Coordinates of C-alpha atoms in Angstrom, one line a residue:
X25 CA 9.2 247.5 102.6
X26 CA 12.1 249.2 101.0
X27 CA 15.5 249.1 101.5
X28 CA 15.8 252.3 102.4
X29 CA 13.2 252.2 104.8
X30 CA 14.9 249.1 106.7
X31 CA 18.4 250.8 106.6
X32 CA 17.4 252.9 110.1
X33 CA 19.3 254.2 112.8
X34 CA 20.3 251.8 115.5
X35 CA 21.0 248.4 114.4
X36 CA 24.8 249.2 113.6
X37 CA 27.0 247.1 116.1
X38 CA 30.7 248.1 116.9
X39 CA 33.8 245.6 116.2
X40 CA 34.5 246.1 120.1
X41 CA 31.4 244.7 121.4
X42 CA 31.3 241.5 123.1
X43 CA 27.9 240.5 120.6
X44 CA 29.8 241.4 117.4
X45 CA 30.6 237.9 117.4
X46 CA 27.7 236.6 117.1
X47 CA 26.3 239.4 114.4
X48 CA 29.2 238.2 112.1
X49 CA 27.7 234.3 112.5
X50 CA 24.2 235.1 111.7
X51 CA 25.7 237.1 108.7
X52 CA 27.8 234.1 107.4
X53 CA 25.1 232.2 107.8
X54 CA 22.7 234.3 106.2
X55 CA 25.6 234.3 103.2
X56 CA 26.1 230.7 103.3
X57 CA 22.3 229.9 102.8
X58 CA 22.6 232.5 100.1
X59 CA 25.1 231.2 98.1
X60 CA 23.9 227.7 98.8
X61 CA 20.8 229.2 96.9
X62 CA 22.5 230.4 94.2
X63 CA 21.3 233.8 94.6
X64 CA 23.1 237.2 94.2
X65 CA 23.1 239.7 96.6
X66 CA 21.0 242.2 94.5
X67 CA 18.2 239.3 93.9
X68 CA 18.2 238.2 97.4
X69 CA 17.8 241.5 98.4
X70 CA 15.0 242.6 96.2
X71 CA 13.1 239.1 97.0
X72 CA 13.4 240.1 100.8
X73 CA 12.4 243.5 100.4
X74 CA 15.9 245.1 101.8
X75 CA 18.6 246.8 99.8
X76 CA 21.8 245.3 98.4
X77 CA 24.0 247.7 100.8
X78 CA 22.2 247.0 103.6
X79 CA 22.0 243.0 102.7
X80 CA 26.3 243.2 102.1
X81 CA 26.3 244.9 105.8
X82 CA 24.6 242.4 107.6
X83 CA 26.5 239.3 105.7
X84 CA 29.6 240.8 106.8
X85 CA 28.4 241.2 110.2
X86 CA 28.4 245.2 110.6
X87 CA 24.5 245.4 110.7
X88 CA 22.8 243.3 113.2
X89 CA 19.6 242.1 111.2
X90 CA 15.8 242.6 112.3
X91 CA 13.7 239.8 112.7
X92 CA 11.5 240.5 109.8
X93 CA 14.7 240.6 107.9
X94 CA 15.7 236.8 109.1
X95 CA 12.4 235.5 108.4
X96 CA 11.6 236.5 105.3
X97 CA 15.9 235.4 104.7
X98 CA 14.2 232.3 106.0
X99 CA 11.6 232.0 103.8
X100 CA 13.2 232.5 100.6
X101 CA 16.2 230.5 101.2
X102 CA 14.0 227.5 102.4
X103 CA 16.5 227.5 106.0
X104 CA 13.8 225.5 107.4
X105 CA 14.0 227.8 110.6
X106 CA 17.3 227.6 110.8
X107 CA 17.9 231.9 110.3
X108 CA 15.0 232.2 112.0
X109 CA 16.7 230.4 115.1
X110 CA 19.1 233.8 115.4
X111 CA 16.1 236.2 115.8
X112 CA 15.9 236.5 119.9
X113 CA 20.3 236.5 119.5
X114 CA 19.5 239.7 117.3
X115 CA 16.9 241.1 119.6
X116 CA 19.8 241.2 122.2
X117 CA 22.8 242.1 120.1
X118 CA 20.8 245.9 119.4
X119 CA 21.3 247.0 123.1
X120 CA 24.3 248.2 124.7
X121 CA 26.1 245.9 127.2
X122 CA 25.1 247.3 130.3
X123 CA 21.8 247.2 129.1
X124 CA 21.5 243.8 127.9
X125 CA 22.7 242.8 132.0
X126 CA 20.5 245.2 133.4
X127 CA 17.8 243.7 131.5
X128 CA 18.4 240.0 132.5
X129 CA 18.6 241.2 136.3
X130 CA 14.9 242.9 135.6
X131 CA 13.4 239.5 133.8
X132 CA 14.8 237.4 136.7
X133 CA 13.6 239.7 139.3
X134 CA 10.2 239.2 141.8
X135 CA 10.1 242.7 143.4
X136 CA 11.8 245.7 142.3
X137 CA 12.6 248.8 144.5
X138 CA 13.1 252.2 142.6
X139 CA 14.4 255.5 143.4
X140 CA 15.1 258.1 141.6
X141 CA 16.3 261.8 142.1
X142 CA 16.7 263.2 139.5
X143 CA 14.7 261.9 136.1
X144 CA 12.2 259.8 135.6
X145 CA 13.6 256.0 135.9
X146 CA 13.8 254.2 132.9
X147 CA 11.2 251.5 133.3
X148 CA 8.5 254.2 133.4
X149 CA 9.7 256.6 130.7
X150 CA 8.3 257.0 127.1
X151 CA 10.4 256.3 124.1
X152 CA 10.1 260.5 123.3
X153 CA 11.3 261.6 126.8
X154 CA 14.2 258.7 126.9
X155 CA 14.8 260.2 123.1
X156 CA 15.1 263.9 124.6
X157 CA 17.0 262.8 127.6
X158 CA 19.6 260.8 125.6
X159 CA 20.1 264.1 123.5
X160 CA 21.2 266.3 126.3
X161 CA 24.0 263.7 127.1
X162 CA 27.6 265.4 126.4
X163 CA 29.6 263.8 124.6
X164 CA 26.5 263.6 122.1
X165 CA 25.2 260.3 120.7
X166 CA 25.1 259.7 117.4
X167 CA 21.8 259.7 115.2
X168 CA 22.9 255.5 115.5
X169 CA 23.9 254.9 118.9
X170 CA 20.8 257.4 120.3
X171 CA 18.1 255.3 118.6
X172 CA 20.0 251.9 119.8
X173 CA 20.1 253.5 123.6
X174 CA 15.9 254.8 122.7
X175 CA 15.4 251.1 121.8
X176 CA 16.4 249.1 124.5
X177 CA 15.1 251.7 126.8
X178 CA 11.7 250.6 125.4
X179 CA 12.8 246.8 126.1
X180 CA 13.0 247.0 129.3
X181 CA 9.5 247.6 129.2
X182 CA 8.7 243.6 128.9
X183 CA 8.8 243.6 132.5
X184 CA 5.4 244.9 132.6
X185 CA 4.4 242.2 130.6
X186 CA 5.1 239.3 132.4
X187 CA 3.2 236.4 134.0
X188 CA 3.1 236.1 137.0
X189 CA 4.1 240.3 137.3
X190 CA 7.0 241.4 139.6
X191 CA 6.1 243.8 142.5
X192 CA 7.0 246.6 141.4
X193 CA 7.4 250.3 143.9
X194 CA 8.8 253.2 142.2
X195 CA 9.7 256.5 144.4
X196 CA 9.8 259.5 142.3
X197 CA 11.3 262.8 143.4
X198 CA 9.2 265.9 142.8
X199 CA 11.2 267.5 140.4
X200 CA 11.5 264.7 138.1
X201 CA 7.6 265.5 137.2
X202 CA 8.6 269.1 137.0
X203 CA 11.5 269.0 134.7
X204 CA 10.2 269.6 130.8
X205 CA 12.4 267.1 129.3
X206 CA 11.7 267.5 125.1
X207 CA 9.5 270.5 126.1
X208 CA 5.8 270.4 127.5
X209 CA 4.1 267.9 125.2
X210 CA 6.8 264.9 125.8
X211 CA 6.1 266.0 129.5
X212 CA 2.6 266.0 129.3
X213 CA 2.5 262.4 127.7
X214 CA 5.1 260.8 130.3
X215 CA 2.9 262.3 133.0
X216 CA -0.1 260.3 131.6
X217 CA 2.1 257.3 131.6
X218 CA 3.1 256.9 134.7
X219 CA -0.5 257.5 136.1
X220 CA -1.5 254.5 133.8
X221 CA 1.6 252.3 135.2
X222 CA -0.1 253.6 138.4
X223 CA -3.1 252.3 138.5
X224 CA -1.7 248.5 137.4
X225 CA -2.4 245.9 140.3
X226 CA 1.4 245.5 141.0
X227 CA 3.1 248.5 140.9
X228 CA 3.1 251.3 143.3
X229 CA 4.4 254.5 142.7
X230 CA 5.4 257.1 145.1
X231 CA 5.7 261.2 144.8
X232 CA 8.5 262.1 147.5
X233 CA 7.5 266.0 147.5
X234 CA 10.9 268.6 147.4
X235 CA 9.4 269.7 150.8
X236 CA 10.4 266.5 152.8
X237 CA 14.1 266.9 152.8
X238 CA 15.0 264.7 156.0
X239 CA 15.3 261.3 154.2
X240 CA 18.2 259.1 152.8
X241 CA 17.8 259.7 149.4
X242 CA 20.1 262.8 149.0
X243 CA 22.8 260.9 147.9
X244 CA 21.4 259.4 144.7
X245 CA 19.5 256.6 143.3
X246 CA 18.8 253.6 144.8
X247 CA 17.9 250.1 143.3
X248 CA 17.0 247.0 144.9
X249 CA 16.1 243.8 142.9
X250 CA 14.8 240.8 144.4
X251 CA 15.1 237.3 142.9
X252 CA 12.9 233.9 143.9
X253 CA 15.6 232.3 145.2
X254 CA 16.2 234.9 148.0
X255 CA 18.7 236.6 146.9
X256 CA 19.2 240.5 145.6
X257 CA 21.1 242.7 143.7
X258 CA 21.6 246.4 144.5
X259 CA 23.1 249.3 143.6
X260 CA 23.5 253.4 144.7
X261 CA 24.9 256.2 143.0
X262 CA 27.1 257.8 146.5
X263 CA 27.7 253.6 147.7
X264 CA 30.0 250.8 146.8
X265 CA 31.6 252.9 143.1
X266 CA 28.5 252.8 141.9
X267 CA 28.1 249.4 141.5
X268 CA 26.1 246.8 141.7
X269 CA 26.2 244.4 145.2
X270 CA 24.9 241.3 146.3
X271 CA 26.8 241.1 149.8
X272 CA 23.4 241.1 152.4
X273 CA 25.1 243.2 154.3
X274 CA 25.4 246.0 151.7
X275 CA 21.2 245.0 150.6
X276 CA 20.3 245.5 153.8
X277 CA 21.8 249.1 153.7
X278 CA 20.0 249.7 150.7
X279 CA 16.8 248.2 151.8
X280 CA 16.5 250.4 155.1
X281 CA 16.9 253.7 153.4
X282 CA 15.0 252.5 150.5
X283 CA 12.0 251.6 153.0
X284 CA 12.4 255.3 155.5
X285 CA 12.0 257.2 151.9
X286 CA 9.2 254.7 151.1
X287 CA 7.6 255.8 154.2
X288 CA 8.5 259.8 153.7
X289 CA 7.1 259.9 150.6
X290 CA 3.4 260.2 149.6
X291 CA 0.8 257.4 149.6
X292 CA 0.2 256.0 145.9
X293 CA -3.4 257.6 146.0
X294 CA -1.6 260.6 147.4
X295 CA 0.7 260.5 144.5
X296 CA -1.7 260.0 142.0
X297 CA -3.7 262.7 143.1
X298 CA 0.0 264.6 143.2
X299 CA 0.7 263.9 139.0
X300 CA -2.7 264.5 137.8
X301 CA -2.1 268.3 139.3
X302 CA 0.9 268.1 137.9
X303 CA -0.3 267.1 134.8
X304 CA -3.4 269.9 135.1
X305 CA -0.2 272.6 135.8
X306 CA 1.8 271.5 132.8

């Protein structure tokens, strides 16, 4: 690997973050196990495989180092695990704030109720239709801050992954399957996704068709997570500012509209049947 192929877009972190912090002590560290070596920056860099600018970035703390970077750091400054001990910091330090909470909510969360209005929600997107939605976002991001916002889009993606699985129901508006975000190919593949999230064992998916306009769900998204211990957190876009609740009063709001457009919308095999002709019209 070369340095200039390490030094890509979307592990810069800015001074006002709450992480910076903790970038600029895996940096010093990284320096002090450096100097303790009695290495230069150029050597360390060229044993590691990353280039002296982007080694001087990350010591200083303005570049939040990958993991390969902190183990091979590890390796060659015999840390005994001790940089390698800042990887799963770094892993969190790349996503945005509200990310990063949003994230924990999802890992803690048994059951997850989804609806969305007007794009596809995150957990089901592809990293090429997040990348095209980011890019129509005014102010635009920069070639930095879009990959970091592509990136822990992806992320969020781990709650697929985990043992036991949440429940998981999505309800997706028609036009959010119509809607060529990043033009007909990126559409075509995030079609083909969401039928294969479809068809997992915990997850049910829902088409609510443009043509069933008497529900709830006209003023925005809805989100309902549900933890073991009984309790929830909830949020809707035309409720409460906009953010999230936890008050059972305000869940149980959220819960009844989230179950009437449950029950409006089409069956999962309905709404399989629904994306595969719109995958076959795209």
């Amino acid at each position: 690997m070369s340095g200039e192929s390490a030094d890509e877009p979307g592990w810069d972190v800015s001074p006002e973050d709450e992480i910076a912090p903790v970038v600029e002590a895996t940096g010093r560290q990284v320096r002090l196990w450096r100097e303790a070596a009695g290495m230069r920056v150029a050597d360390f860099g060229r044993a590691i495989g990353y280039g002296e600018d982007l080694v001087r970035k990350v010591e200083r703390g303005a570049r939040i180092p990958r993991a390969d970077f902190l183990d091979r750091a590890d390796d060659v400054l015999n840390a005994g695990g001790h940089l390698r001990a800042f990887k799963e910091d770094m892993e969190k330090a790349r996503y945005p704030k509200k990310v990063r909470e949003l994230k924990m909510l999802e890992e803690r969360a048994v059951e997850l109720l989804l609806y969305s209005n007007h794009n596809i929600h995150g957990l089901l997107q592809t990293p090429e239709y997040a990348r095209a939605l980011f890019g129509t976002w005014r102010p635009a991001y920069s070639p930095d801050e879009l990959e970091r916002m592509v990136a822990a889009r992806v992320a969020r993606k781990s709650v697929f992954e985990r043992s036991p699985a949440p429940e998981l129901s999505f309800v997706q508006e028609e036009v959010t399957l119509r809607r060529p975000v990043g033009g007909t190919m990126v559409l075509r593949r995030q079609l083909e996704h969401m039928l294969e999230v479809a068809r997992l064992p915990y997850v049910e998916l829902q088409v609510m068709p443009t043509g069933h306009a008497d529900h709830p769900g006209t003023g925005g998204r809805i989100q309902v997570l549900k933890f073991g211990d009984g309790t929830a957190v909830g949020r809707t876009d035309d409720e409460f500012a906009g953010r999230p609740v936890s008050d059972p009063r305000h869940i149980r709001v959220l819960e009844l509209r989230y179950g009437i457009i449950r029950a409006q919308a089409l069956t999962p095999g309905e709404s399989v049947a629904f994306i595969e002709r719109a995958l076959g019209e795209t």
